[in-house]
CSV table of C-alpha atoms in Angstrom, one decimal:
chain,number,residue,atom,x,y,z
N,1,UNK,CA,67.5,-51.8,22.7
N,2,UNK,CA,64.3,-52.5,24.8
N,3,UNK,CA,61.3,-50.4,24.0
N,4,UNK,CA,61.2,-47.4,26.3
N,5,UNK,CA,57.8,-46.3,27.7
N,6,UNK,CA,56.6,-42.8,28.3
N,7,UNK,CA,53.6,-41.4,30.3
N,8,UNK,CA,52.2,-38.1,29.2
N,9,UNK,CA,50.4,-36.1,32.0
N,10,UNK,CA,48.4,-33.1,30.7
N,11,UNK,CA,47.4,-30.1,32.7
N,12,UNK,CA,45.5,-26.9,31.7
N,13,UNK,CA,43.4,-26.2,28.7
N,14,UNK,CA,42.3,-28.1,25.6
N,15,UNK,CA,45.1,-26.5,23.6
N,16,UNK,CA,47.5,-28.4,25.9
N,17,UNK,CA,45.6,-31.6,25.1
N,18,UNK,CA,46.3,-31.1,21.4
N,19,UNK,CA,50.0,-30.5,22.1
N,20,UNK,CA,50.2,-33.7,24.2
N,21,UNK,CA,48.7,-35.7,21.4
N,22,UNK,CA,51.3,-34.1,19.0
N,23,UNK,CA,54.0,-35.2,21.4
N,24,UNK,CA,52.4,-38.7,21.6
N,25,UNK,CA,52.4,-38.9,17.8
N,26,UNK,CA,56.0,-38.0,17.5
N,27,UNK,CA,57.0,-40.4,20.3
N,28,UNK,CA,55.0,-43.3,18.9
N,29,UNK,CA,56.5,-42.8,15.5
N,30,UNK,CA,60.0,-42.8,17.0
N,31,UNK,CA,59.4,-46.2,18.8
N,32,UNK,CA,58.4,-45.2,22.3
N,33,UNK,CA,55.6,-47.0,24.0
N,34,UNK,CA,52.8,-44.9,25.5
N,35,UNK,CA,51.4,-45.9,28.9
N,36,UNK,CA,48.8,-44.4,31.1
N,37,UNK,CA,50.3,-45.1,34.5
N,38,UNK,CA,53.4,-43.1,35.4
N,39,UNK,CA,54.6,-46.0,37.5
N,40,UNK,CA,54.9,-48.1,34.3
N,41,UNK,CA,56.9,-45.5,32.4
N,42,UNK,CA,60.6,-45.1,31.9
N,43,UNK,CA,60.0,-41.3,31.6
N,44,UNK,CA,57.1,-39.2,32.7
N,45,UNK,CA,56.4,-36.1,30.6
N,46,UNK,CA,54.3,-33.4,32.3
N,47,UNK,CA,52.6,-31.0,30.0
N,48,UNK,CA,52.4,-28.0,32.3
N,49,UNK,CA,50.1,-25.0,32.6
N,50,UNK,CA,51.5,-21.6,33.3
N,51,UNK,CA,48.4,-19.4,33.1
N,52,UNK,CA,47.7,-18.3,36.7
N,53,UNK,CA,49.3,-19.0,40.1
N,54,UNK,CA,47.0,-21.9,41.0
N,55,UNK,CA,47.7,-23.6,37.7
N,56,UNK,CA,51.4,-23.1,38.1
N,57,UNK,CA,51.2,-24.7,41.6
N,58,UNK,CA,49.3,-27.7,40.2
N,59,UNK,CA,52.0,-28.2,37.6
N,60,UNK,CA,54.8,-28.1,40.2
N,61,UNK,CA,52.9,-30.5,42.4
N,62,UNK,CA,52.4,-32.9,39.5
N,63,UNK,CA,56.1,-32.8,38.6
N,64,UNK,CA,57.0,-33.4,42.3
N,65,UNK,CA,54.6,-36.3,42.6
N,66,UNK,CA,56.1,-37.9,39.4
N,67,UNK,CA,59.6,-37.4,40.8
N,68,UNK,CA,58.6,-39.1,44.0
N,69,UNK,CA,58.0,-42.3,42.0
N,70,UNK,CA,61.7,-42.4,41.2
N,71,UNK,CA,62.4,-43.1,44.9
N,72,UNK,CA,59.2,-45.0,45.9
N,73,UNK,CA,59.3,-47.2,42.8
N,74,UNK,CA,63.0,-47.7,42.0
N,75,UNK,CA,63.7,-48.0,38.3
N,76,UNK,CA,60.3,-46.8,37.1
N,77,UNK,CA,60.2,-44.0,36.1
N,78,UNK,CA,63.8,-43.2,35.6
N,79,UNK,CA,63.2,-39.6,34.5
N,80,UNK,CA,60.7,-36.7,34.8
N,81,UNK,CA,60.5,-34.0,32.1
N,82,UNK,CA,58.6,-30.7,32.1
N,83,UNK,CA,57.1,-29.4,28.9
N,84,UNK,CA,54.3,-27.0,28.1
N,85,UNK,CA,53.5,-23.4,29.1
N,86,UNK,CA,55.2,-23.3,32.6
N,87,UNK,CA,58.3,-24.9,31.1
N,88,UNK,CA,58.4,-22.5,28.2
N,89,UNK,CA,57.6,-19.4,30.3
N,90,UNK,CA,60.3,-20.0,33.0
N,91,UNK,CA,62.9,-22.2,31.3
N,92,UNK,CA,66.2,-22.2,33.2
N,93,UNK,CA,64.6,-20.6,36.2
N,94,UNK,CA,62.2,-23.5,36.6
N,95,UNK,CA,65.0,-26.0,36.1
N,96,UNK,CA,67.0,-24.3,38.9
N,97,UNK,CA,64.0,-24.0,41.3
N,98,UNK,CA,62.9,-27.6,40.6
N,99,UNK,CA,65.9,-29.9,40.4
N,100,UNK,CA,63.6,-32.9,40.8
N,101,UNK,CA,62.7,-32.5,37.1
N,102,UNK,CA,65.4,-34.1,35.0
N,103,UNK,CA,64.8,-31.7,32.1
N,104,UNK,CA,62.8,-28.6,31.3
N,105,UNK,CA,62.1,-28.4,27.6
N,106,UNK,CA,60.9,-25.6,25.3
N,107,UNK,CA,58.4,-25.7,22.5
N,108,UNK,CA,61.4,-25.6,20.2
N,109,UNK,CA,62.3,-29.1,21.5
N,110,UNK,CA,59.0,-30.6,20.4
N,111,UNK,CA,60.1,-31.6,16.9
N,112,UNK,CA,63.1,-33.5,18.4
N,113,UNK,CA,61.2,-34.8,21.5
N,114,UNK,CA,62.2,-38.4,21.1
N,115,UNK,CA,65.9,-37.5,20.9
N,116,UNK,CA,65.6,-35.3,23.9
N,117,UNK,CA,64.0,-38.0,26.0
N,118,UNK,CA,66.5,-40.6,24.9
N,119,UNK,CA,69.3,-38.2,25.9
N,120,UNK,CA,67.7,-37.7,29.3
N,121,UNK,CA,67.3,-41.4,29.8
N,122,UNK,CA,70.9,-41.9,28.9
N,123,UNK,CA,71.9,-39.6,31.7
N,124,UNK,CA,72.9,-36.6,29.6
N,125,UNK,CA,72.3,-33.2,31.2
N,126,UNK,CA,69.9,-31.0,29.3
N,127,UNK,CA,70.6,-27.3,29.5
N,128,UNK,CA,67.3,-25.5,29.8
N,129,UNK,CA,66.5,-22.6,27.6
N,130,UNK,CA,66.6,-19.0,28.6
N,131,UNK,CA,63.0,-17.6,28.4
N,132,UNK,CA,62.3,-15.1,25.6
N,133,UNK,CA,59.3,-13.2,24.3
N,134,UNK,CA,58.1,-15.6,21.6
N,135,UNK,CA,56.2,-12.8,19.9
N,136,UNK,CA,59.5,-11.6,18.5
N,137,UNK,CA,60.2,-14.8,16.7
N,138,UNK,CA,57.7,-14.2,14.0
N,139,UNK,CA,57.4,-11.2,11.6
N,140,UNK,CA,55.4,-8.2,12.8
N,141,UNK,CA,53.2,-8.4,9.7
N,142,UNK,CA,50.7,-11.2,10.1
N,143,UNK,CA,50.7,-12.1,6.4
N,144,UNK,CA,54.5,-12.8,6.5
N,145,UNK,CA,54.2,-15.4,9.2
N,146,UNK,CA,52.8,-18.5,7.4
N,147,UNK,CA,56.0,-18.9,5.4
N,148,UNK,CA,58.3,-18.3,8.4
N,149,UNK,CA,60.3,-21.3,9.7
N,150,UNK,CA,61.9,-19.3,12.5
N,151,UNK,CA,59.9,-20.8,15.3
N,152,UNK,CA,58.5,-24.2,16.3
N,153,UNK,CA,54.7,-23.8,16.9
N,154,UNK,CA,53.0,-26.8,18.7
N,155,UNK,CA,50.1,-28.2,16.8
N,156,UNK,CA,51.2,-26.8,13.4
N,157,UNK,CA,52.5,-29.1,10.7
N,158,UNK,CA,56.1,-28.5,9.6
N,159,UNK,CA,58.7,-29.9,7.3
N,160,UNK,CA,59.9,-32.4,9.9
N,161,UNK,CA,56.8,-34.6,10.0
N,162,UNK,CA,57.6,-38.2,11.1
N,163,UNK,CA,56.6,-40.9,8.6
N,164,UNK,CA,53.7,-43.3,9.3
N,165,UNK,CA,51.2,-41.0,10.9
N,166,UNK,CA,47.7,-41.1,9.3
N,167,UNK,CA,46.3,-40.0,7.0
N,168,UNK,CA,48.8,-41.1,4.5
N,169,UNK,CA,48.0,-38.5,1.8
N,170,UNK,CA,47.7,-34.8,2.0
N,171,UNK,CA,48.7,-32.6,5.0
N,172,UNK,CA,49.2,-35.1,7.9
N,173,UNK,CA,48.5,-34.4,11.5
N,174,UNK,CA,51.3,-35.1,13.9
N,175,UNK,CA,49.0,-36.6,16.5
N,176,UNK,CA,48.1,-39.8,18.4
N,177,UNK,CA,44.9,-39.9,20.5
N,178,UNK,CA,45.5,-40.3,24.2
N,179,UNK,CA,41.8,-41.0,25.0
N,180,UNK,CA,38.7,-42.5,23.5
N,181,UNK,CA,36.2,-39.6,24.1
N,182,UNK,CA,33.9,-38.9,21.2
N,183,UNK,CA,35.0,-35.2,21.5
N,184,UNK,CA,38.4,-34.0,20.4
N,185,UNK,CA,40.0,-30.5,20.4
N,186,UNK,CA,41.4,-29.3,17.1
N,187,UNK,CA,43.8,-26.4,17.1
N,188,UNK,CA,42.8,-23.6,14.7
N,189,UNK,CA,45.6,-21.2,15.5
N,190,UNK,CA,48.3,-20.5,18.1
N,191,UNK,CA,49.4,-17.3,19.9
N,192,UNK,CA,47.8,-13.9,20.2
N,193,UNK,CA,48.4,-10.4,19.0
N,194,UNK,CA,46.2,-8.7,21.5
N,195,UNK,CA,47.9,-6.9,24.4
N,196,UNK,CA,45.5,-7.4,27.3
N,197,UNK,CA,47.2,-5.9,30.3
N,198,UNK,CA,46.6,-8.8,32.6
N,199,UNK,CA,47.6,-11.6,30.3
N,200,UNK,CA,51.1,-13.2,29.9
N,201,UNK,CA,50.1,-15.8,27.4
N,202,UNK,CA,51.2,-14.0,24.2
N,203,UNK,CA,54.8,-13.7,25.6
N,204,UNK,CA,55.3,-17.4,25.9
N,205,UNK,CA,52.8,-18.7,23.3
N,206,UNK,CA,53.9,-16.2,20.7
N,207,UNK,CA,52.3,-14.1,17.9
N,208,UNK,CA,49.1,-15.2,16.3
N,209,UNK,CA,49.5,-17.9,13.6
N,210,UNK,CA,46.6,-19.6,11.8
N,211,UNK,CA,46.8,-23.2,10.6
N,212,UNK,CA,45.9,-23.6,6.9
N,213,UNK,CA,42.4,-24.9,6.2
N,214,UNK,CA,43.7,-28.0,4.4
N,215,UNK,CA,45.7,-29.0,7.4
N,216,UNK,CA,42.7,-28.6,9.7
N,217,UNK,CA,40.4,-30.5,7.4
N,218,UNK,CA,42.8,-33.4,7.1
N,219,UNK,CA,43.1,-33.6,10.8
N,220,UNK,CA,39.3,-33.5,11.2
N,221,UNK,CA,38.9,-36.3,8.7
N,222,UNK,CA,41.5,-38.4,10.6
N,223,UNK,CA,39.7,-37.7,13.9
N,224,UNK,CA,36.4,-38.8,12.3
N,225,UNK,CA,38.0,-42.1,11.4
N,226,UNK,CA,39.1,-42.4,15.0
N,227,UNK,CA,35.5,-42.3,16.2
N,228,UNK,CA,35.3,-38.6,17.1
N,229,UNK,CA,31.9,-37.1,16.8
N,230,UNK,CA,32.4,-33.5,18.0
N,231,UNK,CA,35.3,-31.2,17.0
N,232,UNK,CA,36.1,-28.6,19.6
N,233,UNK,CA,38.0,-25.8,17.8
N,234,UNK,CA,40.5,-24.1,20.1
N,235,UNK,CA,43.0,-21.2,19.9
N,236,UNK,CA,44.0,-18.2,22.0
N,237,UNK,CA,41.8,-16.0,19.8
N,238,UNK,CA,39.5,-17.7,17.3
N,239,UNK,CA,37.9,-14.6,15.8
N,240,UNK,CA,41.3,-13.6,14.4
N,241,UNK,CA,41.6,-16.8,12.4
N,242,UNK,CA,42.6,-16.2,8.8
N,243,UNK,CA,44.0,-12.7,9.2
N,244,UNK,CA,47.5,-13.9,8.5
N,245,UNK,CA,46.3,-16.0,5.6
N,246,UNK,CA,44.8,-13.0,3.8
N,247,UNK,CA,41.1,-13.6,4.6
N,248,UNK,CA,39.6,-12.6,8.0
N,249,UNK,CA,36.4,-14.3,7.0
N,250,UNK,CA,38.1,-17.7,6.4
N,251,UNK,CA,36.4,-19.2,9.4
N,252,UNK,CA,33.0,-18.6,8.0
N,253,UNK,CA,33.9,-20.8,5.0
N,254,UNK,CA,35.8,-23.4,7.0
N,255,UNK,CA,33.0,-24.2,9.5
N,256,UNK,CA,30.5,-25.7,7.0
N,257,UNK,CA,33.3,-27.8,5.4
N,258,UNK,CA,34.3,-29.2,8.8
N,259,UNK,CA,30.6,-29.9,9.6
N,260,UNK,CA,30.5,-31.9,6.4
N,261,UNK,CA,33.4,-34.2,7.3
N,262,UNK,CA,32.3,-37.8,7.4
N,263,UNK,CA,31.6,-39.1,10.9
N,264,UNK,CA,31.5,-35.6,12.5
N,265,UNK,CA,28.1,-34.7,14.0
N,266,UNK,CA,29.0,-31.4,15.6
N,267,UNK,CA,31.6,-28.6,15.4
N,268,UNK,CA,32.1,-26.3,18.3
N,269,UNK,CA,34.1,-23.0,18.4
N,270,UNK,CA,35.8,-21.7,21.5
N,271,UNK,CA,37.2,-18.4,22.6
N,272,UNK,CA,35.6,-15.6,20.7
N,273,UNK,CA,36.7,-12.0,21.3
N,274,UNK,CA,33.6,-9.8,21.6
N,275,UNK,CA,35.2,-6.9,19.9
N,276,UNK,CA,36.0,-9.0,16.8
N,277,UNK,CA,32.7,-11.0,16.6
N,278,UNK,CA,31.4,-9.9,13.2
N,279,UNK,CA,27.8,-10.4,12.1
N,280,UNK,CA,28.7,-12.8,9.3
N,281,UNK,CA,30.4,-15.1,11.8
N,282,UNK,CA,27.4,-14.9,14.2
N,283,UNK,CA,25.1,-16.0,11.3
N,284,UNK,CA,27.4,-19.0,10.4
N,285,UNK,CA,27.7,-20.1,14.1
N,286,UNK,CA,23.9,-19.7,14.6
N,287,UNK,CA,22.6,-21.1,11.3
N,288,UNK,CA,24.9,-23.8,9.9
N,289,UNK,CA,23.7,-27.4,10.3
N,290,UNK,CA,26.2,-29.4,12.3
N,291,UNK,CA,27.8,-26.2,13.9
N,292,UNK,CA,26.9,-25.6,17.5
N,293,UNK,CA,25.2,-22.3,18.2
N,294,UNK,CA,27.7,-21.8,21.0
N,295,UNK,CA,29.3,-18.5,21.9
N,296,UNK,CA,32.3,-18.6,24.2
N,297,UNK,CA,32.7,-14.9,24.6
N,298,UNK,CA,35.6,-13.5,26.6
N,299,UNK,CA,33.9,-10.4,28.2
N,300,UNK,CA,36.3,-10.3,31.3
N,301,UNK,CA,34.3,-7.3,32.8
N,302,UNK,CA,31.5,-5.0,31.8
N,303,UNK,CA,32.6,-1.6,33.2
N,304,UNK,CA,34.2,0.6,30.5
N,305,UNK,CA,36.9,2.1,32.7
N,306,UNK,CA,38.0,-1.3,33.9
N,307,UNK,CA,38.0,-2.7,30.4
N,308,UNK,CA,40.2,0.2,29.2
N,309,UNK,CA,42.7,-0.5,32.0
N,310,UNK,CA,42.6,-4.1,30.8
N,311,UNK,CA,43.3,-2.8,27.3
N,312,UNK,CA,40.1,-4.3,26.0
N,313,UNK,CA,37.0,-2.8,24.3
N,314,UNK,CA,33.3,-2.5,25.0
N,315,UNK,CA,31.0,-1.9,27.9
N,316,UNK,CA,27.8,-3.4,29.4
N,317,UNK,CA,25.4,-1.9,26.8
N,318,UNK,CA,27.5,-2.9,23.7
N,319,UNK,CA,27.9,-6.4,25.1
N,320,UNK,CA,24.1,-6.7,25.7
N,321,UNK,CA,23.5,-5.5,22.1
N,322,UNK,CA,25.9,-8.2,20.9
N,323,UNK,CA,23.9,-10.8,22.9
N,324,UNK,CA,20.7,-9.5,21.4
N,325,UNK,CA,22.1,-10.1,17.9
N,326,UNK,CA,23.2,-13.6,18.8
N,327,UNK,CA,19.8,-14.6,20.2
N,328,UNK,CA,18.0,-13.0,17.3
N,329,UNK,CA,20.0,-15.4,15.1
N,330,UNK,CA,19.5,-18.4,17.5
N,331,UNK,CA,17.2,-18.0,20.4
N,332,UNK,CA,18.5,-21.2,22.1
N,333,UNK,CA,22.2,-20.3,21.6
N,334,UNK,CA,24.5,-21.2,24.4
N,335,UNK,CA,26.6,-18.3,25.8
N,336,UNK,CA,29.4,-18.5,28.4
N,337,UNK,CA,32.0,-16.1,29.7
N,338,UNK,CA,34.7,-15.5,32.2
N,339,UNK,CA,35.0,-12.3,34.3
N,340,UNK,CA,37.9,-10.9,36.4
N,341,UNK,CA,37.0,-9.0,39.6
N,342,UNK,CA,39.3,-7.0,41.8
N,343,UNK,CA,41.3,-5.6,38.9
N,344,UNK,CA,43.5,-2.6,39.9
N,345,UNK,CA,41.4,0.5,40.2
N,346,UNK,CA,38.1,-1.4,40.2
N,347,UNK,CA,35.5,0.6,42.2
N,348,UNK,CA,32.2,-0.3,43.8
N,349,UNK,CA,30.5,1.4,40.8
N,350,UNK,CA,32.4,-0.9,38.5
N,351,UNK,CA,31.3,-3.9,40.4
N,352,UNK,CA,27.7,-2.7,40.2
N,353,UNK,CA,28.0,-2.2,36.5
N,354,UNK,CA,29.3,-5.8,36.2
N,355,UNK,CA,26.3,-7.0,38.3
N,356,UNK,CA,23.9,-5.0,36.0
N,357,UNK,CA,25.3,-6.7,32.9
N,358,UNK,CA,25.3,-10.2,34.3
N,359,UNK,CA,21.7,-9.8,35.5
N,360,UNK,CA,20.6,-8.9,32.0
N,361,UNK,CA,22.8,-11.2,30.0
N,362,UNK,CA,21.1,-14.6,30.6
N,363,UNK,CA,24.4,-16.5,30.4
N,364,UNK,CA,24.6,-20.3,30.6
N,365,UNK,CA,27.9,-20.3,32.4
N,366,UNK,CA,29.9,-17.6,34.2
N,367,UNK,CA,33.5,-18.2,35.3
N,368,UNK,CA,34.5,-15.8,38.1
N,369,UNK,CA,38.2,-15.2,38.8
N,370,UNK,CA,39.9,-12.9,41.2
N,371,UNK,CA,42.7,-10.7,39.9
N,372,UNK,CA,46.3,-11.6,40.6
N,373,UNK,CA,49.5,-10.1,39.4
N,374,UNK,CA,51.2,-12.1,36.6
N,375,UNK,CA,54.9,-11.8,35.9
N,376,UNK,CA,55.7,-9.5,32.9
N,377,UNK,CA,52.3,-8.1,32.5
N,378,UNK,CA,51.4,-4.4,32.4
N,379,UNK,CA,48.7,-4.8,35.0
N,380,UNK,CA,51.3,-6.0,37.6
N,381,UNK,CA,52.6,-2.4,37.6
N,382,UNK,CA,49.3,-0.6,37.7
N,383,UNK,CA,48.3,1.5,40.7
N,384,UNK,CA,45.0,1.1,42.6
N,385,UNK,CA,45.8,-2.5,43.8
N,386,UNK,CA,43.1,-3.9,46.0
N,387,UNK,CA,43.8,-5.9,49.2
N,388,UNK,CA,43.6,-9.6,48.8
N,389,UNK,CA,40.8,-9.8,51.3
N,390,UNK,CA,38.7,-7.3,49.3
N,391,UNK,CA,39.3,-9.2,46.0
N,392,UNK,CA,38.3,-12.5,47.7
N,393,UNK,CA,35.1,-10.8,49.1
N,394,UNK,CA,34.2,-9.5,45.6
N,395,UNK,CA,34.8,-13.0,44.1
N,396,UNK,CA,32.4,-14.5,46.6
N,397,UNK,CA,29.8,-11.9,45.9
N,398,UNK,CA,29.9,-12.2,42.1
N,399,UNK,CA,30.2,-16.0,42.3
N,400,UNK,CA,27.0,-16.1,44.4
N,401,UNK,CA,25.3,-13.9,41.9
N,402,UNK,CA,26.6,-16.0,39.0
N,403,UNK,CA,25.4,-19.3,40.6
N,404,UNK,CA,21.9,-17.8,40.9
N,405,UNK,CA,21.8,-16.5,37.4
N,406,UNK,CA,23.2,-19.7,35.8
N,407,UNK,CA,20.5,-21.7,37.7
N,408,UNK,CA,17.8,-19.4,36.4
N,409,UNK,CA,19.1,-19.7,32.8
N,410,UNK,CA,19.1,-23.5,33.1
N,411,UNK,CA,15.5,-23.5,34.4
N,412,UNK,CA,14.5,-21.4,31.4
N,413,UNK,CA,15.6,-24.3,29.2
N,414,UNK,CA,13.0,-26.6,30.6
N,415,UNK,CA,10.8,-27.6,27.7
N,416,UNK,CA,13.5,-27.0,25.1
N,417,UNK,CA,14.6,-29.7,22.6
N,418,UNK,CA,18.3,-30.5,22.7
N,419,UNK,CA,20.6,-32.8,20.7
N,420,UNK,CA,22.7,-34.6,23.3
N,421,UNK,CA,26.0,-36.3,22.5
N,422,UNK,CA,26.4,-39.2,24.8
N,423,UNK,CA,29.8,-39.1,26.5
N,424,UNK,CA,29.5,-41.4,29.6
N,425,UNK,CA,27.4,-44.4,30.5
N,426,UNK,CA,27.8,-45.7,34.1
N,427,UNK,CA,26.0,-47.9,36.5
N,428,UNK,CA,24.2,-45.9,39.1
N,429,UNK,CA,24.0,-46.4,42.9
N,430,UNK,CA,20.6,-48.1,42.6
N,431,UNK,CA,21.8,-50.5,39.9
N,432,UNK,CA,20.3,-48.2,37.2
N,433,UNK,CA,22.3,-46.8,34.3
N,434,UNK,CA,23.3,-43.1,34.3
N,435,UNK,CA,23.7,-41.7,30.8
N,436,UNK,CA,25.3,-38.3,30.5
N,437,UNK,CA,26.3,-36.1,27.6
N,438,UNK,CA,26.2,-32.5,26.5
N,439,UNK,CA,23.8,-30.4,24.4
N,440,UNK,CA,24.9,-27.9,21.7
N,441,UNK,CA,24.9,-25.1,24.3
N,442,UNK,CA,27.4,-26.9,26.6
N,443,UNK,CA,31.1,-27.0,26.0
N,444,UNK,CA,33.4,-29.7,27.3
N,445,UNK,CA,34.4,-30.0,30.9
N,446,UNK,CA,33.1,-26.7,32.4
N,447,UNK,CA,29.7,-26.0,31.0
N,448,UNK,CA,27.5,-28.5,32.7
N,449,UNK,CA,26.0,-31.7,31.3
N,450,UNK,CA,22.7,-33.4,30.4
N,451,UNK,CA,21.5,-36.5,32.1
N,452,UNK,CA,19.3,-38.6,29.8
N,453,UNK,CA,16.5,-40.7,31.2
N,454,UNK,CA,14.3,-43.4,29.6
N,455,UNK,CA,16.8,-44.5,27.0
N,456,UNK,CA,17.1,-48.1,25.7
N,457,UNK,CA,20.0,-50.2,26.7
N,458,UNK,CA,21.2,-50.1,23.1
N,459,UNK,CA,22.4,-46.5,23.4
N,460,UNK,CA,26.2,-46.2,23.2
N,461,UNK,CA,28.8,-43.5,23.8
N,462,UNK,CA,29.0,-41.3,20.7
N,463,UNK,CA,25.3,-41.5,19.9
N,464,UNK,CA,23.5,-38.2,19.3
N,465,UNK,CA,20.1,-38.3,21.1
N,466,UNK,CA,17.2,-35.9,20.5
N,467,UNK,CA,15.7,-35.0,23.9
N,468,UNK,CA,13.5,-32.6,25.7
N,469,UNK,CA,14.7,-30.8,28.9
N,470,UNK,CA,12.5,-31.7,31.9
N,471,UNK,CA,14.6,-30.5,34.9
N,472,UNK,CA,17.7,-28.6,35.9
N,473,UNK,CA,20.2,-28.5,38.7
N,474,UNK,CA,22.6,-25.5,38.4
N,475,UNK,CA,24.0,-25.7,34.9
N,476,UNK,CA,23.2,-29.4,34.6
N,477,UNK,CA,20.0,-30.5,32.8
N,478,UNK,CA,17.8,-33.6,32.8
N,479,UNK,CA,16.2,-34.6,29.5
N,480,UNK,CA,14.0,-37.3,28.0
N,481,UNK,CA,14.4,-38.7,24.5
N,482,UNK,CA,11.9,-37.5,21.9
N,483,UNK,CA,13.1,-38.9,18.6
N,484,UNK,CA,15.4,-41.3,16.9
N,485,UNK,CA,19.0,-41.7,18.0
N,486,UNK,CA,21.7,-41.2,15.4
N,487,UNK,CA,24.2,-44.0,15.8
N,488,UNK,CA,27.7,-43.7,14.5
N,489,UNK,CA,29.7,-46.5,13.0
N,490,UNK,CA,31.3,-48.7,15.7
N,491,UNK,CA,34.9,-47.9,16.6
N,492,UNK,CA,36.8,-50.9,18.1
N,493,UNK,CA,37.7,-50.4,21.8
N,494,UNK,CA,36.0,-47.0,22.3
N,495,UNK,CA,32.7,-48.3,23.7
N,496,UNK,CA,34.3,-50.7,26.2
N,497,UNK,CA,36.8,-48.0,27.3
N,498,UNK,CA,34.1,-45.5,28.1
N,499,UNK,CA,31.5,-47.8,29.8
């Protein structure tokens, strides 16, 4: 039988990126070829996002665009398959509403993904799953979950591991890299036990489940061998890591071990719950060599009444005290957050309290989102809904404030020394070379970047450059080198691919 090719298209967050690389590892081990261009594939697999309405629409549009190739390029691709959060969340409903997709698969199909795709390519009809609350699939007691085999959890090793995936000894990651970036996400845990009234994620991602440290360390070592220089630790709720393994402080011990992995220059942690951020974890994040002093804090709002309706904890003053503790431990720490405006019952006073907090918080990045009802959430049934026009006006107002505050914070960094991981080297418009990367205070994709000037032509993607900030534009910085560049061992193909 001829080798069948698959293209994986990934939408949404870094957790989805990990899941796509798991699927790639399974498919590669089963004999599928992996291609970048959907037009060159026999089957296109779209790893969808189901978080908010705009993300859902992007997923549907991507599925439809892939399906169009079946008519505009006859014979390639022959099938389009939906996986990921949108597919899991809506199952048979999505299959019925979107007949252009040849199959809608569940997370439970991931261990058998190769067989599922071969069946679809053979013309067999796949019966999509009926959506269910995945929180009910694991024991209520967190400590009983690690030994449960009742549910397939993407990104977690299981007894079905395909052979031949490195490393050859110890816990083996089911993963194949789909890019050559020096930064790679690593999944710490999956699911969430919190009950935020606006969030549907726990229902389709399931209850909280930590990955064992040995599994994470083995994957980190493998990524280091692949040329990765920064590990981006992801989950739905990082500050809960270890609670189901019997040690809520497990992350404090794991981070120094990850930072010591050969080839890894930096470890970054994402998605910290403010109510769960304990002083010991602040100290480890702020004071461990090789661990970025980076605090991705999910504040969501700053008014106590709104936060209570969101089923969250805290208020403006307690959040500001937390930030004081963070900056006492690391004055140059990076801090980012997201906020939701227009939540049901939000008053002008609540908005003013959010403004007061943001004005005092000195945040590096502020994501501003307008509230929208999500299927199956408590907030969808709350009273006090605001008109869409009012929500949009509040988003514009807070976004304008956020843009101003983020610019001010970036200007404060002029004169600071930063270690910049080089991620992109391109030829500029005037035949010069543009070298971009990120400092320790900047997370991937959404936190701005650092443009480096005055570097020698020998600098390569993956180098870690010591530099001093000399200018700022919004969240983006300009910096000049001040010291030696730490050069990683060469990785065949990575440098050429990124230039």
